[in-house]
Coordinates of C-alpha atoms in Angstrom, one line a residue:
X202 CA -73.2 126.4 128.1
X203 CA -73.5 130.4 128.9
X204 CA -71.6 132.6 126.0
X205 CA -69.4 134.3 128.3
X206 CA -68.3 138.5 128.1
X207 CA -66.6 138.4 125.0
X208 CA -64.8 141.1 123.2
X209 CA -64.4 140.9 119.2
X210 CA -61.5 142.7 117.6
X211 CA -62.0 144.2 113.9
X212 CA -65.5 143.0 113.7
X213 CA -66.0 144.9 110.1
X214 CA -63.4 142.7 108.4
X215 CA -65.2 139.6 106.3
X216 CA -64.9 136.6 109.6
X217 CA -66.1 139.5 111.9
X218 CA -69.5 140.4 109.6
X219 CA -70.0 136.8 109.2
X220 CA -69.5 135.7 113.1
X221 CA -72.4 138.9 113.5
X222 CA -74.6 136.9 111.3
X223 CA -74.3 133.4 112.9
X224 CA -73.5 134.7 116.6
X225 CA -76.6 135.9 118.3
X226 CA -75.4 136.6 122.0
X227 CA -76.2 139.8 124.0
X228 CA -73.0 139.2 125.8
X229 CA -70.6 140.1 122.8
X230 CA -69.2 143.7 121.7
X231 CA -68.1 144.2 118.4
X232 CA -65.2 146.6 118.0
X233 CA -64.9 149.1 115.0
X234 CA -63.0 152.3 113.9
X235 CA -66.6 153.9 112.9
X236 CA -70.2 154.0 113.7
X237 CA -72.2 150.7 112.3
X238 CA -75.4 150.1 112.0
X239 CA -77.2 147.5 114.5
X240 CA -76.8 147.0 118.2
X241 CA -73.2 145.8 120.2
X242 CA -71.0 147.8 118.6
X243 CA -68.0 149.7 120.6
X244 CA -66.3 152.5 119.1
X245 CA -62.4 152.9 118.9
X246 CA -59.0 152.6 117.4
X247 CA -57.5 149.8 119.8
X248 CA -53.5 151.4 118.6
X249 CA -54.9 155.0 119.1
X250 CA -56.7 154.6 122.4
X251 CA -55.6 151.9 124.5
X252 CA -57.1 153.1 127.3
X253 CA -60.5 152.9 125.6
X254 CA -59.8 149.8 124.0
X255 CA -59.4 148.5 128.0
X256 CA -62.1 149.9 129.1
X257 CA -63.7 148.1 126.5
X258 CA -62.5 145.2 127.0
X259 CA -62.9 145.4 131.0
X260 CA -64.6 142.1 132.5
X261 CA -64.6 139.8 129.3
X262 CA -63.5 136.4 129.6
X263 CA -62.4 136.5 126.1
X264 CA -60.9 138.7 123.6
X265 CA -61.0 137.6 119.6
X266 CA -58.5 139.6 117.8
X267 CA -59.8 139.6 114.2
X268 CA -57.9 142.9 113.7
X269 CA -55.2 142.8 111.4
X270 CA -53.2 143.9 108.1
X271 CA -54.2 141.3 105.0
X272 CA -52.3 141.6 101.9
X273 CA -54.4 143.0 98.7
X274 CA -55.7 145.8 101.3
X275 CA -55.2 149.6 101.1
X276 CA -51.5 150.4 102.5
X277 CA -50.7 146.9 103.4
X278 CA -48.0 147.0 101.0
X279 CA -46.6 150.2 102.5
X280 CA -42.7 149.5 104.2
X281 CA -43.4 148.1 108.0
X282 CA -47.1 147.9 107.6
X283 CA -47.4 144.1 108.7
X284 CA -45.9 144.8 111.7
X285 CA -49.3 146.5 112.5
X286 CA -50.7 142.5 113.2
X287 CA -48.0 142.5 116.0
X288 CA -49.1 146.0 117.2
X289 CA -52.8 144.6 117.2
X290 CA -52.2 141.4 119.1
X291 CA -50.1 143.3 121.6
X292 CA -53.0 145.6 122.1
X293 CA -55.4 142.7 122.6
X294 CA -52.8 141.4 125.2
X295 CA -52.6 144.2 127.1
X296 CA -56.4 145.1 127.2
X297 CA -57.1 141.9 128.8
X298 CA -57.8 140.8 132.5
X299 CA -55.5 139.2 134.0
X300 CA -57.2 135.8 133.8
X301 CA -58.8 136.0 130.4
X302 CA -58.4 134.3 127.0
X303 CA -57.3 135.8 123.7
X304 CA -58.0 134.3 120.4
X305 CA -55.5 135.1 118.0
X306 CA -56.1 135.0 114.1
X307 CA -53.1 133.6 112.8
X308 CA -52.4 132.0 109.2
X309 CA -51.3 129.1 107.3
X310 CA -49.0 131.3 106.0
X311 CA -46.6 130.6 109.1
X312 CA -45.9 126.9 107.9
X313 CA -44.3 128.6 104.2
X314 CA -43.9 125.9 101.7
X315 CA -43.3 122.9 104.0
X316 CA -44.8 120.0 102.2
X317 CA -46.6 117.2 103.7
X318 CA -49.2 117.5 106.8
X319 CA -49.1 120.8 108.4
X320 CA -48.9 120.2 112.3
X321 CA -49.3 122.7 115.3
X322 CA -46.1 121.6 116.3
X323 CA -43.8 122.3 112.6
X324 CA -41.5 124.9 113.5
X325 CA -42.8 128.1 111.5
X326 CA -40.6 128.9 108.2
X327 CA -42.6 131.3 106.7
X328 CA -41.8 132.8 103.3
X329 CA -43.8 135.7 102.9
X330 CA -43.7 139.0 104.8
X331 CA -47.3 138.7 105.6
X332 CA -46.2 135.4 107.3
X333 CA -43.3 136.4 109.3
X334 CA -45.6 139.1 111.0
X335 CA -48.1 136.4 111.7
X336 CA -45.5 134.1 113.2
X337 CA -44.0 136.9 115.1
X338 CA -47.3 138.0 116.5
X339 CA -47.9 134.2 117.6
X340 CA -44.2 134.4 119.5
X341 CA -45.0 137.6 120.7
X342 CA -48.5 137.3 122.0
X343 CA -47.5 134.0 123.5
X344 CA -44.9 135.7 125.7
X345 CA -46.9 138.7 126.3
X346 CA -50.1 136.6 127.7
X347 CA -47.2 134.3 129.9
X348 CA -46.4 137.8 131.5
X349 CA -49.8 139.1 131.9
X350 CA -51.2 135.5 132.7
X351 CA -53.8 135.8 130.0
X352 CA -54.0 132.5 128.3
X353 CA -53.1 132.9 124.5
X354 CA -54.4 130.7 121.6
X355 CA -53.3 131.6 118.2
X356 CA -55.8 130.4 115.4
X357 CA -53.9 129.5 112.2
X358 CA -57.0 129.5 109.4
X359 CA -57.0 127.9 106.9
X360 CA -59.3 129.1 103.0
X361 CA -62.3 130.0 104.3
X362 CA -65.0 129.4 101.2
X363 CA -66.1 132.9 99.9
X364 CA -63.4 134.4 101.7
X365 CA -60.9 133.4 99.5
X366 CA -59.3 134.2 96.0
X367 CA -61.3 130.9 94.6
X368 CA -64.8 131.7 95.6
X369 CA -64.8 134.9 96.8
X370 CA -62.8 135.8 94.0
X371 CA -64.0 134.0 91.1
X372 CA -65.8 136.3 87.9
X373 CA -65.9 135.2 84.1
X374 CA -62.4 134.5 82.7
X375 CA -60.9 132.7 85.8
X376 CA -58.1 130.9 85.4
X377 CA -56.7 128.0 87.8
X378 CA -53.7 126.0 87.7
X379 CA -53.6 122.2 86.9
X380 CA -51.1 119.8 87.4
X381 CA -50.0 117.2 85.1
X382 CA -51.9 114.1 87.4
X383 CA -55.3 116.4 86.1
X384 CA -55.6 118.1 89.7
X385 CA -55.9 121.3 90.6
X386 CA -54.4 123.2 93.8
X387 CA -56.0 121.4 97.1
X388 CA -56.2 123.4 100.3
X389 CA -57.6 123.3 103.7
X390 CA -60.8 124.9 104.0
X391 CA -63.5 125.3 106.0
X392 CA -67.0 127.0 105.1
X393 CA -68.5 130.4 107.0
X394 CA -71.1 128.6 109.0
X395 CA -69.0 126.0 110.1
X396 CA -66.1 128.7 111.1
X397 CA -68.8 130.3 112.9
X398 CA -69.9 127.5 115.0
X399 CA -66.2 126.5 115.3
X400 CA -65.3 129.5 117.2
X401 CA -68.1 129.7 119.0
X402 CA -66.8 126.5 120.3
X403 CA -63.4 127.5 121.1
X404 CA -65.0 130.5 123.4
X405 CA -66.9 128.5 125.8
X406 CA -64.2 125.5 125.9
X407 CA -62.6 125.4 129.1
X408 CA -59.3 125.0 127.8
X409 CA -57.4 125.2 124.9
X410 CA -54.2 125.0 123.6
X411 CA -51.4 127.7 122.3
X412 CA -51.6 127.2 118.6
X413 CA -54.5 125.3 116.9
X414 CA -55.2 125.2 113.0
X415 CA -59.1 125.9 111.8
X416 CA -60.7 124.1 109.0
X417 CA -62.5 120.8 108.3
X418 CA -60.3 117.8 107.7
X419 CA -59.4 117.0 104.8
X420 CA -58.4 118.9 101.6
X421 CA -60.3 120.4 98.5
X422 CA -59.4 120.8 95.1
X423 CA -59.8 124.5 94.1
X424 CA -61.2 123.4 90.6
X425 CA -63.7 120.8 92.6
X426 CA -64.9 124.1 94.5
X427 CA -65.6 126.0 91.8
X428 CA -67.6 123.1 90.2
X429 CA -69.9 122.7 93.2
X430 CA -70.9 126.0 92.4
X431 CA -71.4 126.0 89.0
X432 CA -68.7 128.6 88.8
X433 CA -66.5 128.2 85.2
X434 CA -62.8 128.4 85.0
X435 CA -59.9 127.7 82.5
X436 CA -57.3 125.2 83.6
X437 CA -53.9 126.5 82.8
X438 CA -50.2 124.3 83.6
X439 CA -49.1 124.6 86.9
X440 CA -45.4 126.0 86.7
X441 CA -42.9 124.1 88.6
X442 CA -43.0 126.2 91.8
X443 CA -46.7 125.5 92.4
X444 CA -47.6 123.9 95.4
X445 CA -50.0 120.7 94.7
X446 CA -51.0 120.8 98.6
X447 CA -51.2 122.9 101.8
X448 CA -53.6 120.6 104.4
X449 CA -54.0 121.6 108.1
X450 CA -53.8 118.4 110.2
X451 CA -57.3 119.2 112.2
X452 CA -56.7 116.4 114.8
X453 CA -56.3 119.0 117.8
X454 CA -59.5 121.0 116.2
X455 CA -61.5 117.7 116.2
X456 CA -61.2 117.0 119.4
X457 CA -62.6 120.3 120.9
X458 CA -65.4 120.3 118.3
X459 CA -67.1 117.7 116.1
X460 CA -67.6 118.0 112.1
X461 CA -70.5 116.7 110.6
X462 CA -69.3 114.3 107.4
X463 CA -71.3 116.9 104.9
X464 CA -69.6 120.0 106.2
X465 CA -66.1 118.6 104.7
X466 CA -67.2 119.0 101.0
X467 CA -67.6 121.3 98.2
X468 CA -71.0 121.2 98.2
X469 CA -72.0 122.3 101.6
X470 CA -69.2 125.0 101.8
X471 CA -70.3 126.3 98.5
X472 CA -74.4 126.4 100.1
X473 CA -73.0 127.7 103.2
X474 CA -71.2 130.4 100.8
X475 CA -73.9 131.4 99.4
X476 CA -75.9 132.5 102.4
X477 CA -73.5 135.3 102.6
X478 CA -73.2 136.6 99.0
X479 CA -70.1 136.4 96.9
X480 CA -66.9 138.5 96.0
X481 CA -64.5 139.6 93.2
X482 CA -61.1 139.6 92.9
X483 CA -58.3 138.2 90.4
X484 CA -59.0 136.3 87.4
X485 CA -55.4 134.1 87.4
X486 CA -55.2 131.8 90.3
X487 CA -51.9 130.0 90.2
X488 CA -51.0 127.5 92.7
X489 CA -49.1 129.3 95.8
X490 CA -50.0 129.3 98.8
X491 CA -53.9 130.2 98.8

């Protein structure tokens, strides 16, 4: 099927550089606050220059909004500065064609520390602030694309491997909570190529639906990651408020795109991982919500 026009929000953030790696289609622009080097890219603050930002986006069938505030980054802890993913969405929104799609990047984070299997359906009850903006830029792009008939789809991600605190942030000293059972901390995750090849999916479907969570099925053990990669850790007791389990119920993902058995384990996320380089970040990984 033909790639239709799409539109790519915050293309310089880690998803966007590695959808430029996998995603090889003259019929994408990649948006950015500065000059880049290579071909596709589009120029402009999306909250400084709407009009440009429609312009932009004129005639695409899609819009991805990868644009967003993440905690950890520089002033994302500053008062009211998550509010700025509900700014972005809204922009995204309001740039598209009546007609058009829009791909929200949402988080687990929305679901806070409800146990058991995370469905599309759970009423949000997120704990951080970082999650409440996500889950209020889910309600509010939903009503904003109802308005504008744009069709919405919020993408809750789950750990993406290497572009994560495990992974991505690993370096010599790390530390990782272990639970009494022997385990450590087992997530949702899904590896870069994969994610790639995911979305790419989701663009050319012709349907799909409001909220939908991203990753393989299944769950990984953080420790089990860092094995596959030959990456060495120190196990430390999980304190009584770690969480033993956050796992995306994929059954909506599944059936708009397959997954290849191998692409569920440590291994291949870890080879995928490695394609793209790796990160640094903290060397004590307890067991909250990563």
């Amino acid at each position: 099927m033909q790639f239709p026009r799409t539109f790519v929000m915050g293309a310089t953030g880690r998803i966007g550089m590695i959808l430029r790696k996998y995603w090889d289609e003259p019929t994408i622009s990649w948006q950015a606050r500065t000059p880049q080097s290579g071909g596709g890219w589009v120029v402009l603050d999306p909250l400084g220059d709407p009009g440009a930002l429609a312009r932009a986006a004129g005639g695409c069938a899609a819009i991805l909004c990868l644009a967003g505030v993440v905690p950890g980054r520089a002033g994302a802890g500053a008062p009211g500065a998550m509010a700025g993913n509900i700014a972005l969405a809204e922009a995204a929104l309001r740039a598209a064609e009546p007609g058009a799609r829009v791909l929200l990047a949402s988080s687990a984070a929305v679901y806070g520390a409800r146990p058991g299997l995370l469905r599309e359906d759970d009423v949000p009850a997120p704990l951080s602030e970082y999650g409440r903006a996500k889950a209020d830029m889910e309600r509010r792009g939903a009503e904003l694309g109802a308005a504008r008939d744009v069709a919405v789809s919020a993408l809750r991600i789950g750990n993406v491997a290497g572009v994560d605190a495990i992974l991505g942030g690993w370096r010599p000293g790390f530390r990782l909570d272990r639970f009494a059972d022997g385990c450590t901390p087992r997530r949702s995750y899904i590896g870069v190529q994969t994610l790639a090849r995911v979305l790419r999916d989701l663009i050319v479907a012709p349907d799909l639906p409001g909220v939908l969570n991203i990753a393989a099925p299944g769950a990984i053990g953080m420790g089990d990651l860092l094995d596959a990669a030959n990456l060495d850790w120190t196990p430390r007791r999980a304190p009584d408020t770690a969480i033993a389990e956050v796992r995306l119920c994929t059954d909506r993902l599944v059936r708009l795109t397959g997954f290849g058995a191998a692409e569920s384990t440590p291994a291949a996320m870890v080879e995928q991982w490695r394609e793209t380089g790796s990160g640094t970040g903290s060397e004590d990984i307890r067991g909250g919500r990563h």
